[in-house]
PDB file of C-alpha atoms and ligand atoms in Angstrom:
ATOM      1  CA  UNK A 241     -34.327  -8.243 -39.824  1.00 42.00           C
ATOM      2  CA  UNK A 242     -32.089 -10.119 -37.262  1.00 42.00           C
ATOM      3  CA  UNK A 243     -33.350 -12.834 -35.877  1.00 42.00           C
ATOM      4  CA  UNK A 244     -30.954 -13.867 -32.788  1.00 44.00           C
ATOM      5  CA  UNK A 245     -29.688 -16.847 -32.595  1.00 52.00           C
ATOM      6  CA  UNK A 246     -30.044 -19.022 -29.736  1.00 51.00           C
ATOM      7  CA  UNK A 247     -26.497 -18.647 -28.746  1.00 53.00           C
ATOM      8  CA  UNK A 248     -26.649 -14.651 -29.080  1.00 53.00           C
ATOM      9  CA  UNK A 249     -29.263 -15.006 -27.102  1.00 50.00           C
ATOM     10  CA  UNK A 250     -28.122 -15.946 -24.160  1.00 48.00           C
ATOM     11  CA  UNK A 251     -25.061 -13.762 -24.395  1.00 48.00           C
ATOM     12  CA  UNK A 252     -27.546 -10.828 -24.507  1.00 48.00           C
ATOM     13  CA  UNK A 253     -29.334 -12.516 -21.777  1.00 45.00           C
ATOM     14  CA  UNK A 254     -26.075 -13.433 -19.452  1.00 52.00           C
ATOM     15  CA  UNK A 255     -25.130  -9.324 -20.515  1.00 51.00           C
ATOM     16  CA  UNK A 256     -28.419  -8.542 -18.474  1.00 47.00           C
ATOM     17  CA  UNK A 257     -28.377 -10.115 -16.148  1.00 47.00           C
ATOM     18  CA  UNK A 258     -24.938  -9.014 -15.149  1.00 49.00           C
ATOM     19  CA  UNK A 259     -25.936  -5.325 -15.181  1.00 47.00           C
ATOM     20  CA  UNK A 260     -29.217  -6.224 -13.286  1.00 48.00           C
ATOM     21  CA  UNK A 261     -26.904  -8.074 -11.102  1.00 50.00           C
ATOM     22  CA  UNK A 262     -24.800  -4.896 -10.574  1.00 45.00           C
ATOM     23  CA  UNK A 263     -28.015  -2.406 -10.200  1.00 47.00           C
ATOM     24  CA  UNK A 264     -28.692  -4.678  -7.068  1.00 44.00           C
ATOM     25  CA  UNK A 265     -24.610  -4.418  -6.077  1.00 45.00           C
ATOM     26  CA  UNK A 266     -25.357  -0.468  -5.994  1.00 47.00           C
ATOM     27  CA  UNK A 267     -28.732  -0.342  -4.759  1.00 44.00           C
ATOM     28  CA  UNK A 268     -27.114  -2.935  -2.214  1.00 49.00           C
ATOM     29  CA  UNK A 269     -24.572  -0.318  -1.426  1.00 50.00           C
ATOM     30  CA  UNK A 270     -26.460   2.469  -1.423  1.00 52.00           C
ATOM     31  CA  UNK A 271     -28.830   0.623   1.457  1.00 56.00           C
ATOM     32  CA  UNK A 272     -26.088  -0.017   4.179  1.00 72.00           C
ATOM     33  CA  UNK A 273     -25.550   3.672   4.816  1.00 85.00           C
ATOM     34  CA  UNK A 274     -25.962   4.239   8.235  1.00 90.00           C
ATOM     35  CA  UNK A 275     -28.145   6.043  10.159  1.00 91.00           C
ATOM     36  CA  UNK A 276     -25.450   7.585  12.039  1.00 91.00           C
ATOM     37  CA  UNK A 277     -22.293   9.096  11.542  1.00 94.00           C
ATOM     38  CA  UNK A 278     -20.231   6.121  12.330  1.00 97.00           C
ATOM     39  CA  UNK A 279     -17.499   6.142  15.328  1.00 97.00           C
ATOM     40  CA  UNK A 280     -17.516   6.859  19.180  1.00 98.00           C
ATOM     41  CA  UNK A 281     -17.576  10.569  19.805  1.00 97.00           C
ATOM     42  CA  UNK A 282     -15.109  11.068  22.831  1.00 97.00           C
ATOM     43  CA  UNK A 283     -16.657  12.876  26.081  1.00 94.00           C
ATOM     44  CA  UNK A 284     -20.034  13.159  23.947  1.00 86.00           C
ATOM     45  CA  UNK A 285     -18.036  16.380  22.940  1.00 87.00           C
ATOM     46  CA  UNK A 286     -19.512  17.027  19.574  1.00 86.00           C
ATOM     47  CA  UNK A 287     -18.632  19.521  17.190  1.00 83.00           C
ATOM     48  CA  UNK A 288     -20.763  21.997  18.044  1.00 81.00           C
ATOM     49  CA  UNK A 289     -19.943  25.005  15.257  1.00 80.00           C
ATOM     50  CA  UNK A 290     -17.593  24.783  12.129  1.00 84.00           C
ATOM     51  CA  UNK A 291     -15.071  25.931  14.125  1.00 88.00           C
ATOM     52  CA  UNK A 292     -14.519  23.147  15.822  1.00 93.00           C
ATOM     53  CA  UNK A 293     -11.184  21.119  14.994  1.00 96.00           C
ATOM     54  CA  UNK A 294     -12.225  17.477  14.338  1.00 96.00           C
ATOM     55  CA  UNK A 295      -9.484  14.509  14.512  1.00 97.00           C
ATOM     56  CA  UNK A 296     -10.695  11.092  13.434  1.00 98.00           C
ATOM     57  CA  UNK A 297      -8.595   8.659  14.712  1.00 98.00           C
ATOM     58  CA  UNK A 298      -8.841   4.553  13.369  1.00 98.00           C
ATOM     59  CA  UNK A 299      -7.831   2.532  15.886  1.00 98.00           C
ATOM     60  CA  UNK A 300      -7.919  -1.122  16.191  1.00 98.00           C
ATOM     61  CA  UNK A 301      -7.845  -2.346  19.808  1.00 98.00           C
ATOM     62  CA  UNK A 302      -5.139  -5.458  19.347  1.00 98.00           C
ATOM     63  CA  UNK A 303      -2.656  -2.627  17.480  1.00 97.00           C
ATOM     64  CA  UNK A 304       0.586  -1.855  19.708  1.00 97.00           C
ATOM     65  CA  UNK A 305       0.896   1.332  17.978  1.00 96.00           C
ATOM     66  CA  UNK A 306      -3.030   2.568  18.655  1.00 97.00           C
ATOM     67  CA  UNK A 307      -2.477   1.824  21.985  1.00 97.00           C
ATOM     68  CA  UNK A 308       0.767   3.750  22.359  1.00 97.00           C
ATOM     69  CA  UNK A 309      -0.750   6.374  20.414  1.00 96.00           C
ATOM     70  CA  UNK A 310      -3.531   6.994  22.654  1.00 98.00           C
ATOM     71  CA  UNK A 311      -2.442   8.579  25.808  1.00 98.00           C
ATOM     72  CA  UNK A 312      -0.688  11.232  24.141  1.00 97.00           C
ATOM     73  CA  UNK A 313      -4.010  11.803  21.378  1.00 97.00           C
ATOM     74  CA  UNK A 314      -6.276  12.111  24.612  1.00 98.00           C
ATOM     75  CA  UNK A 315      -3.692  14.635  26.249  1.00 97.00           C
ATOM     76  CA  UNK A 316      -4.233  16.578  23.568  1.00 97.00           C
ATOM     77  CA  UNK A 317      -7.957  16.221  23.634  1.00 97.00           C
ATOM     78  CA  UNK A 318      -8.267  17.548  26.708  1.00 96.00           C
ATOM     79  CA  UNK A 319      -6.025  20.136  26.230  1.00 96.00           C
ATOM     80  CA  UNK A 320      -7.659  22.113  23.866  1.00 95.00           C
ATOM     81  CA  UNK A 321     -11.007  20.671  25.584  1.00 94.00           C
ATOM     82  CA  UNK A 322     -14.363  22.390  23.665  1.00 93.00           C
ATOM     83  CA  UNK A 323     -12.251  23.798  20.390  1.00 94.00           C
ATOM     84  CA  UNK A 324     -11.738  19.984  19.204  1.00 96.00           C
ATOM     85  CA  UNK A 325     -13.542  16.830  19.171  1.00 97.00           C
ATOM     86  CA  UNK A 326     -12.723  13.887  18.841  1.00 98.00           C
ATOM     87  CA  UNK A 327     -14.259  10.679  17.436  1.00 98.00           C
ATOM     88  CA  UNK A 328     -12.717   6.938  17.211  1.00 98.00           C
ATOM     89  CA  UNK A 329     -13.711   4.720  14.723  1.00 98.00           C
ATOM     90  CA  UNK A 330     -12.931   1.141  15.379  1.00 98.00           C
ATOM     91  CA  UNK A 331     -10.948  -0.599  12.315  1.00 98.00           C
ATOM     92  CA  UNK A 332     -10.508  -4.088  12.628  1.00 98.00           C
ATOM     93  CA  UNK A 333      -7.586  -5.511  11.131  1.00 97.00           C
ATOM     94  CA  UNK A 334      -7.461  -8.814   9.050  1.00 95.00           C
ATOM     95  CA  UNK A 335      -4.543 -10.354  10.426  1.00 96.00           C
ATOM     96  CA  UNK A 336      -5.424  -9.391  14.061  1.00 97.00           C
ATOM     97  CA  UNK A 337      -7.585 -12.871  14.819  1.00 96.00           C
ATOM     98  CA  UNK A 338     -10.056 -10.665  17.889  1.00 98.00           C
ATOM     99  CA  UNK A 339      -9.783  -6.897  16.516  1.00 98.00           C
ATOM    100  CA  UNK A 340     -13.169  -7.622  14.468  1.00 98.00           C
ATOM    101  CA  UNK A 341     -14.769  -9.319  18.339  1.00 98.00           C
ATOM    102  CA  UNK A 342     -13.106  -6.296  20.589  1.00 98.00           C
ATOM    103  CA  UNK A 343     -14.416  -3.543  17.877  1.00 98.00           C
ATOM    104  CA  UNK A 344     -18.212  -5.502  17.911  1.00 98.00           C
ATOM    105  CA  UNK A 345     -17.408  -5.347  21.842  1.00 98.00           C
ATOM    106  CA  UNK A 346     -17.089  -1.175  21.740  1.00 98.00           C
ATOM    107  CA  UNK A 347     -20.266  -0.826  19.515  1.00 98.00           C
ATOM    108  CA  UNK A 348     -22.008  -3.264  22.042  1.00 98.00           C
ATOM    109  CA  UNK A 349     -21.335  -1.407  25.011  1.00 97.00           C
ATOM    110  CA  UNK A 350     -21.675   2.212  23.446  1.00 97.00           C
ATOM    111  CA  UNK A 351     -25.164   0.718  22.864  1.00 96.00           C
ATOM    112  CA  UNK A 352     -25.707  -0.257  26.214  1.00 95.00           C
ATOM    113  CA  UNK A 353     -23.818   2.326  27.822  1.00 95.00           C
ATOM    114  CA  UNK A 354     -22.360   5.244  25.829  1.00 95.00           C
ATOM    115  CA  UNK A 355     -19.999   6.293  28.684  1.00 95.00           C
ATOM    116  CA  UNK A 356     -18.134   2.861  29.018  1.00 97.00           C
ATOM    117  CA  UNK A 357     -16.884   2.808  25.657  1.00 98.00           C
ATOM    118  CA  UNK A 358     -13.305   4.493  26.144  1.00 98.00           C
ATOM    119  CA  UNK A 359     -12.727   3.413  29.531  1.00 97.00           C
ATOM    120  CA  UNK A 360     -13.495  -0.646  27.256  1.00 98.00           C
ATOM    121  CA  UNK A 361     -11.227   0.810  24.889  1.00 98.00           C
ATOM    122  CA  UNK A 362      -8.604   1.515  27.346  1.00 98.00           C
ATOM    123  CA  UNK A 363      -9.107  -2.015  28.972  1.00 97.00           C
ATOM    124  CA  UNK A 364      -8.499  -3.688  25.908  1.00 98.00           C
ATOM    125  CA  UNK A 365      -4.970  -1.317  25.304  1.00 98.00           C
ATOM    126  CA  UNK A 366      -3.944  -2.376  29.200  1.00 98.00           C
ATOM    127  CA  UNK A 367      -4.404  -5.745  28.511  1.00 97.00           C
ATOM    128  CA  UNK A 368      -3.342  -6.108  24.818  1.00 98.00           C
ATOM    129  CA  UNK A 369      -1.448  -9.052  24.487  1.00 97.00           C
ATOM    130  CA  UNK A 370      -4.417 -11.490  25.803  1.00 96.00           C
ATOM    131  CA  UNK A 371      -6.156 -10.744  22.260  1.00 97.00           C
ATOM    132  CA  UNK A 372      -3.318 -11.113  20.475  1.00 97.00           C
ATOM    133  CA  UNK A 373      -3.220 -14.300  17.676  1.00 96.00           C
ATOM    134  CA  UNK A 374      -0.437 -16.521  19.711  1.00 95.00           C
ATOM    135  CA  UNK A 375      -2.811 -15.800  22.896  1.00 93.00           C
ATOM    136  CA  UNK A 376      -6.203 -17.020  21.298  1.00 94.00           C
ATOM    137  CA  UNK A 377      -4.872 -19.459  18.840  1.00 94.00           C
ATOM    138  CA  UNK A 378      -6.050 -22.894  20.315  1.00 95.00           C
ATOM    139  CA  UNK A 379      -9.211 -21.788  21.676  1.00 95.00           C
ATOM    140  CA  UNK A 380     -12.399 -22.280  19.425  1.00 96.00           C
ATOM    141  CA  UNK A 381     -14.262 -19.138  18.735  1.00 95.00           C
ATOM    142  CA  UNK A 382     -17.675 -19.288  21.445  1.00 96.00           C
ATOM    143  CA  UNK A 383     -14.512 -19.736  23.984  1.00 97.00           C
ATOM    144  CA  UNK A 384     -13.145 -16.342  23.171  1.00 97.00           C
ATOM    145  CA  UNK A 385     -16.130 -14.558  22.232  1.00 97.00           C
ATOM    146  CA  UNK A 386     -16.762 -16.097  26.133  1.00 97.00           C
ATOM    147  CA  UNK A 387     -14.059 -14.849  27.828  1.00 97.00           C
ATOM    148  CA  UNK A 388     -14.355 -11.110  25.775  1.00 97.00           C
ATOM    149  CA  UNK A 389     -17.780 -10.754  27.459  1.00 97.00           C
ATOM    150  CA  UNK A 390     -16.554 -12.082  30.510  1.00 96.00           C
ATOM    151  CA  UNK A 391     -13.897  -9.459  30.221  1.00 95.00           C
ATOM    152  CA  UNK A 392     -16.160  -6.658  29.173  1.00 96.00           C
ATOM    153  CA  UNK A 393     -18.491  -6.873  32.127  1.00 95.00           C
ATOM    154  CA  UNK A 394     -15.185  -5.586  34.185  1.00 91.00           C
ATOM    155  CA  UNK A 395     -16.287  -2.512  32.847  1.00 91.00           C
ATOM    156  CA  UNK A 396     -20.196  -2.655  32.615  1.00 92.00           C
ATOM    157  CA  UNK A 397     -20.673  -4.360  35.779  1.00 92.00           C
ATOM    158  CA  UNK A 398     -21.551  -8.337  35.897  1.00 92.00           C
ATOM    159  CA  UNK A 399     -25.598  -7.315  36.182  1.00 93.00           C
ATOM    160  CA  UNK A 400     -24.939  -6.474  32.083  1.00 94.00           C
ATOM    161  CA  UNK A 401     -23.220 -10.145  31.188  1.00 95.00           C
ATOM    162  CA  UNK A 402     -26.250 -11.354  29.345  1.00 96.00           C
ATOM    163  CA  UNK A 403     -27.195  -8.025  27.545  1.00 97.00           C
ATOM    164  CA  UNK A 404     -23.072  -8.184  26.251  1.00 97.00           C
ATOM    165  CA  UNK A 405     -23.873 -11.753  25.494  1.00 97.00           C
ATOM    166  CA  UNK A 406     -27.017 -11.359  23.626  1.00 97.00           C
ATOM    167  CA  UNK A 407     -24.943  -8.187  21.506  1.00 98.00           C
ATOM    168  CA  UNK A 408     -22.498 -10.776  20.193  1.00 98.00           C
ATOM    169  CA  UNK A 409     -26.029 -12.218  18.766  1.00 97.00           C
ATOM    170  CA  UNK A 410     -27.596  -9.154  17.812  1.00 97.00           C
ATOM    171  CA  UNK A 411     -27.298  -9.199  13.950  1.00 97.00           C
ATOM    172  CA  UNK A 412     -26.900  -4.953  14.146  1.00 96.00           C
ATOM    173  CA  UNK A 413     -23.768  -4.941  16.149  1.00 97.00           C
ATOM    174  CA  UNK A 414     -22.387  -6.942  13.469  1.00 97.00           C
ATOM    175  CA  UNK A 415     -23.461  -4.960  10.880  1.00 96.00           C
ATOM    176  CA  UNK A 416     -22.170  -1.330  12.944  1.00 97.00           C
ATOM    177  CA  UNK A 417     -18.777  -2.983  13.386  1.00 98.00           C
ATOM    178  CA  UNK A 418     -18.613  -3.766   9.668  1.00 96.00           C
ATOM    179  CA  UNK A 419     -19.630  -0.407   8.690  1.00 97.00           C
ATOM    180  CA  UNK A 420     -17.184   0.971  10.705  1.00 97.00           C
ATOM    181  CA  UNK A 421     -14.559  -0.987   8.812  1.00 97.00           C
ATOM    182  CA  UNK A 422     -16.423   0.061   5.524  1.00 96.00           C
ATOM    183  CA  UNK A 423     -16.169   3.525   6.666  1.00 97.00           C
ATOM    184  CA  UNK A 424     -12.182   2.947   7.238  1.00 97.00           C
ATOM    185  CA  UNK A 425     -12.210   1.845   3.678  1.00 96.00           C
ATOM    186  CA  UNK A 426     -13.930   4.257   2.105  1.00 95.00           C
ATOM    187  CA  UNK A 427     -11.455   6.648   3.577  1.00 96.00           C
ATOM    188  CA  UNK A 428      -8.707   4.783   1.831  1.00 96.00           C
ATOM    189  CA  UNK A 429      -7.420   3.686   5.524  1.00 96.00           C
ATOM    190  CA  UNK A 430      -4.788   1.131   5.375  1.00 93.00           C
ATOM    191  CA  UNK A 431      -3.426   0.518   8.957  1.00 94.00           C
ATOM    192  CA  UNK A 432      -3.825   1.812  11.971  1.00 96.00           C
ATOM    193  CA  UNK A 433      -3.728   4.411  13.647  1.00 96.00           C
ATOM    194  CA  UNK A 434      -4.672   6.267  11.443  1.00 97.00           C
ATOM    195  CA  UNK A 435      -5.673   9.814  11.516  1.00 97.00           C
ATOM    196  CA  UNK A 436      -7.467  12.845  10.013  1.00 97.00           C
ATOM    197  CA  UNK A 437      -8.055  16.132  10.857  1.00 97.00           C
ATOM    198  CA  UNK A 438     -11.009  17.957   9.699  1.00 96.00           C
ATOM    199  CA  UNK A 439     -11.202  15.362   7.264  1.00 95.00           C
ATOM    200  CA  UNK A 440      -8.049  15.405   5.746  1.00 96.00           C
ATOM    201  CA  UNK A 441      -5.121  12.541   5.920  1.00 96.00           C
ATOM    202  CA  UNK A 442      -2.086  12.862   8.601  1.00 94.00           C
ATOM    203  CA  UNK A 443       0.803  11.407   7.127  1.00 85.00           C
ATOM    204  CA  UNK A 444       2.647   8.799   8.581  1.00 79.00           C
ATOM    205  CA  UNK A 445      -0.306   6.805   8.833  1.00 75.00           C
ATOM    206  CA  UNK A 446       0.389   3.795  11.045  1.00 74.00           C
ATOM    207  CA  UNK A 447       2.596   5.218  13.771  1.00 79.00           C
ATOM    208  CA  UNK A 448       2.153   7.023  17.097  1.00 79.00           C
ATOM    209  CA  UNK A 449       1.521  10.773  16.734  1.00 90.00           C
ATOM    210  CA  UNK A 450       3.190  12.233  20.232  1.00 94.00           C
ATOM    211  CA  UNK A 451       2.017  15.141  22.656  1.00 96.00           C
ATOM    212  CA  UNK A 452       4.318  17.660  20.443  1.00 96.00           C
ATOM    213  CA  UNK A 453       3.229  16.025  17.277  1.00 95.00           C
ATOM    214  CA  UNK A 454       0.097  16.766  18.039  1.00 96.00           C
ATOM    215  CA  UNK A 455       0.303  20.229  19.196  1.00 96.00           C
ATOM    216  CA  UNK A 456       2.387  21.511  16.134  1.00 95.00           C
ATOM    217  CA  UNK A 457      -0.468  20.160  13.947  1.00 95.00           C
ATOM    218  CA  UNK A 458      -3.537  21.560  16.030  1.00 96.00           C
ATOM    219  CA  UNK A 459      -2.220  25.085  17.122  1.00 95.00           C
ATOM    220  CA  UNK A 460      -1.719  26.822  13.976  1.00 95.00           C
ATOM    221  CA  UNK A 461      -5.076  25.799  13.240  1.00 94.00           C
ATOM    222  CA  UNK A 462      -5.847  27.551  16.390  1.00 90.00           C
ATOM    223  CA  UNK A 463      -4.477  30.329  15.959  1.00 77.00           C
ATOM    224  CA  UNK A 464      -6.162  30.978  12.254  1.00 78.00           C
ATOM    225  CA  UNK A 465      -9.808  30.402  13.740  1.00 62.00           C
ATOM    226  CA  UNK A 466     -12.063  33.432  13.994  1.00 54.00           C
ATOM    227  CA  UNK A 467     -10.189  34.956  10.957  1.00 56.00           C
ATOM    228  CA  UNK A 468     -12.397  32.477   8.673  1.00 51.00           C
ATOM    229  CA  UNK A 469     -16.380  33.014   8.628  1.00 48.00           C
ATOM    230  CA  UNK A 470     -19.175  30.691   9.722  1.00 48.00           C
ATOM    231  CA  UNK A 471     -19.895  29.641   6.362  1.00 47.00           C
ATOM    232  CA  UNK A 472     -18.731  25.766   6.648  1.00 49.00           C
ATOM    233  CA  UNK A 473     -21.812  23.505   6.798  1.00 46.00           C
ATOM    234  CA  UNK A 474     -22.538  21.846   9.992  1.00 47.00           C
ATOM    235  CA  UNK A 475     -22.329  18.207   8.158  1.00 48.00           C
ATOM    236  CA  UNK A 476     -22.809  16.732  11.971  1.00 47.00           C
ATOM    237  CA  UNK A 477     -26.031  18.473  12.555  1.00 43.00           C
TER     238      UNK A 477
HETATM  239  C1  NAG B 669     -21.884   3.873  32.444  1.00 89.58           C
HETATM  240  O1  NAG B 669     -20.470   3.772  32.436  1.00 89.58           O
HETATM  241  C2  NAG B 669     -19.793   4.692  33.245  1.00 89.58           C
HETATM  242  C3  NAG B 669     -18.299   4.544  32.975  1.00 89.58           C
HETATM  243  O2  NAG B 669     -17.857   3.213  33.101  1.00 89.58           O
HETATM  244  C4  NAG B 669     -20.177   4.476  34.705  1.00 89.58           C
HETATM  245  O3  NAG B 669     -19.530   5.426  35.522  1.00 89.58           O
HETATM  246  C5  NAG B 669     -21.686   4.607  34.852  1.00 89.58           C
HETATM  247  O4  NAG B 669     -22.066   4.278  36.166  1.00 89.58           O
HETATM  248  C6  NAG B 669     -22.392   3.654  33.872  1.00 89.58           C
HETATM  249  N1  NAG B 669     -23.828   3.915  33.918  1.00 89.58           N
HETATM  250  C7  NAG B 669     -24.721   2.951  34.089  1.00 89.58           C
HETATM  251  C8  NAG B 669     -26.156   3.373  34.054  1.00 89.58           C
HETATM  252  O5  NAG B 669     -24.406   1.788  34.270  1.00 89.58           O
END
């Protein structure tokens, strides 16, 4: 019989401690799956049958190239109206100082006000360049988390300042922004925008997609709908 030493000992002990350690990581993991599909769903235009053409698109509100990418994406959108949807998924950059602020922003007012989120989202494209680093460099963080709520309530109305102040304290706006950028992750997004269509990658990831772009992708899948049957799950519903 073995008899462990005292030094074995704690090796076996460190050993399980390390796997306990990583049962919690997963269990951990495993916890923060949200309740919700993550992402704004444009014009509350779900998916309504398997038919329906999703695009994802990642967007982080201080990118130049989201914001020139958007005009055209929500052209298209509206084109082809009921036969797509659409949903945006905020993904905050590292090295953009106030993407992770402006995308906690967008989950704060689609809380308060579902219909306010693109027209925020469009706000924050018009007026880019006040978010980015150069703009925001000297001022301590309550200042600009101050003048972002200040800003948002352009678009909420100033009777919602201290419910957009009280979300930049709300532990779960936090937590949805971060999932969001999770989800991002998880879909091996790298930069933004960044796209997917019924789930699958666009190349070119990173650059504007234009009006034609977008049409040569989304007609031919189009044109081969009704020739497939309604056997896809409905993973929305
Ligand atoms: C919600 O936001 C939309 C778009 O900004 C606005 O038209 C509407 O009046 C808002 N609703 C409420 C209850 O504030």
């Amino acid at each position: 019989m073995e008899i462990l030493q005292p030094k074995q000992g704690l090796l076996i002990l460190s050993a399980f401690l390390f796997v306990f350690n990583l049962s919690i990581w997963t269990i951990h993991a495993q916890g923060s799956i949200p309740a919700r599909f993550d992402g704004f769903v444009y014009e509350n235009n779900l998916p309504d049958h398997a038919d329906t053409i999703l695009i994802e698109a990642f967007f982080d509100p201080v990118c130049p190239d989201s914001k020139d990418a958007w005009p055209d994406l929500k052209r298209v959108v509206e084109y082809y109206g009921p036969q797509l949807s659409l949903i945006v998924h905020p993904f905050a950059l590292p090295y953009h100082d106030n993407a992770f602020l402006l995308s906690r922003a967008l989950h704060i007012v689609n809380k308060l006000n579902a219909s306010a989120t693109y027209p925020l989202l469009e706000l924050f494209f018009k007026h880019q360049t006040k978010f980015y680093n150069r703009h925001t460099y000297k001022m301590c963080r309550p200042s600009v988390v101050d003048y972002i709520v200040t800003f948002v309530t352009r678009i909420v109305g100033d009777d919602s300042l201290s419910a957009v102040e009280s979300g930049f304290s709300d532990r779960s706006t936090d937590l949805a922004t971060g999932i969001s950028f999770k989800y991002g992750c998880s879909r091996g997004v790298m930069g933004t925008p960044y796209f997917f269509v019924n789930g699958f990658p666009l190349p070119n990831a990173g650059s504007a997609l234009d009006y034609n772009g977008w049409r040569s992708i989304i007609d031919p899948l189009i044109n081969v709908k009704g020739q497939s049957g309604d056997e896809t799950p409905h993973f929305f519903l």
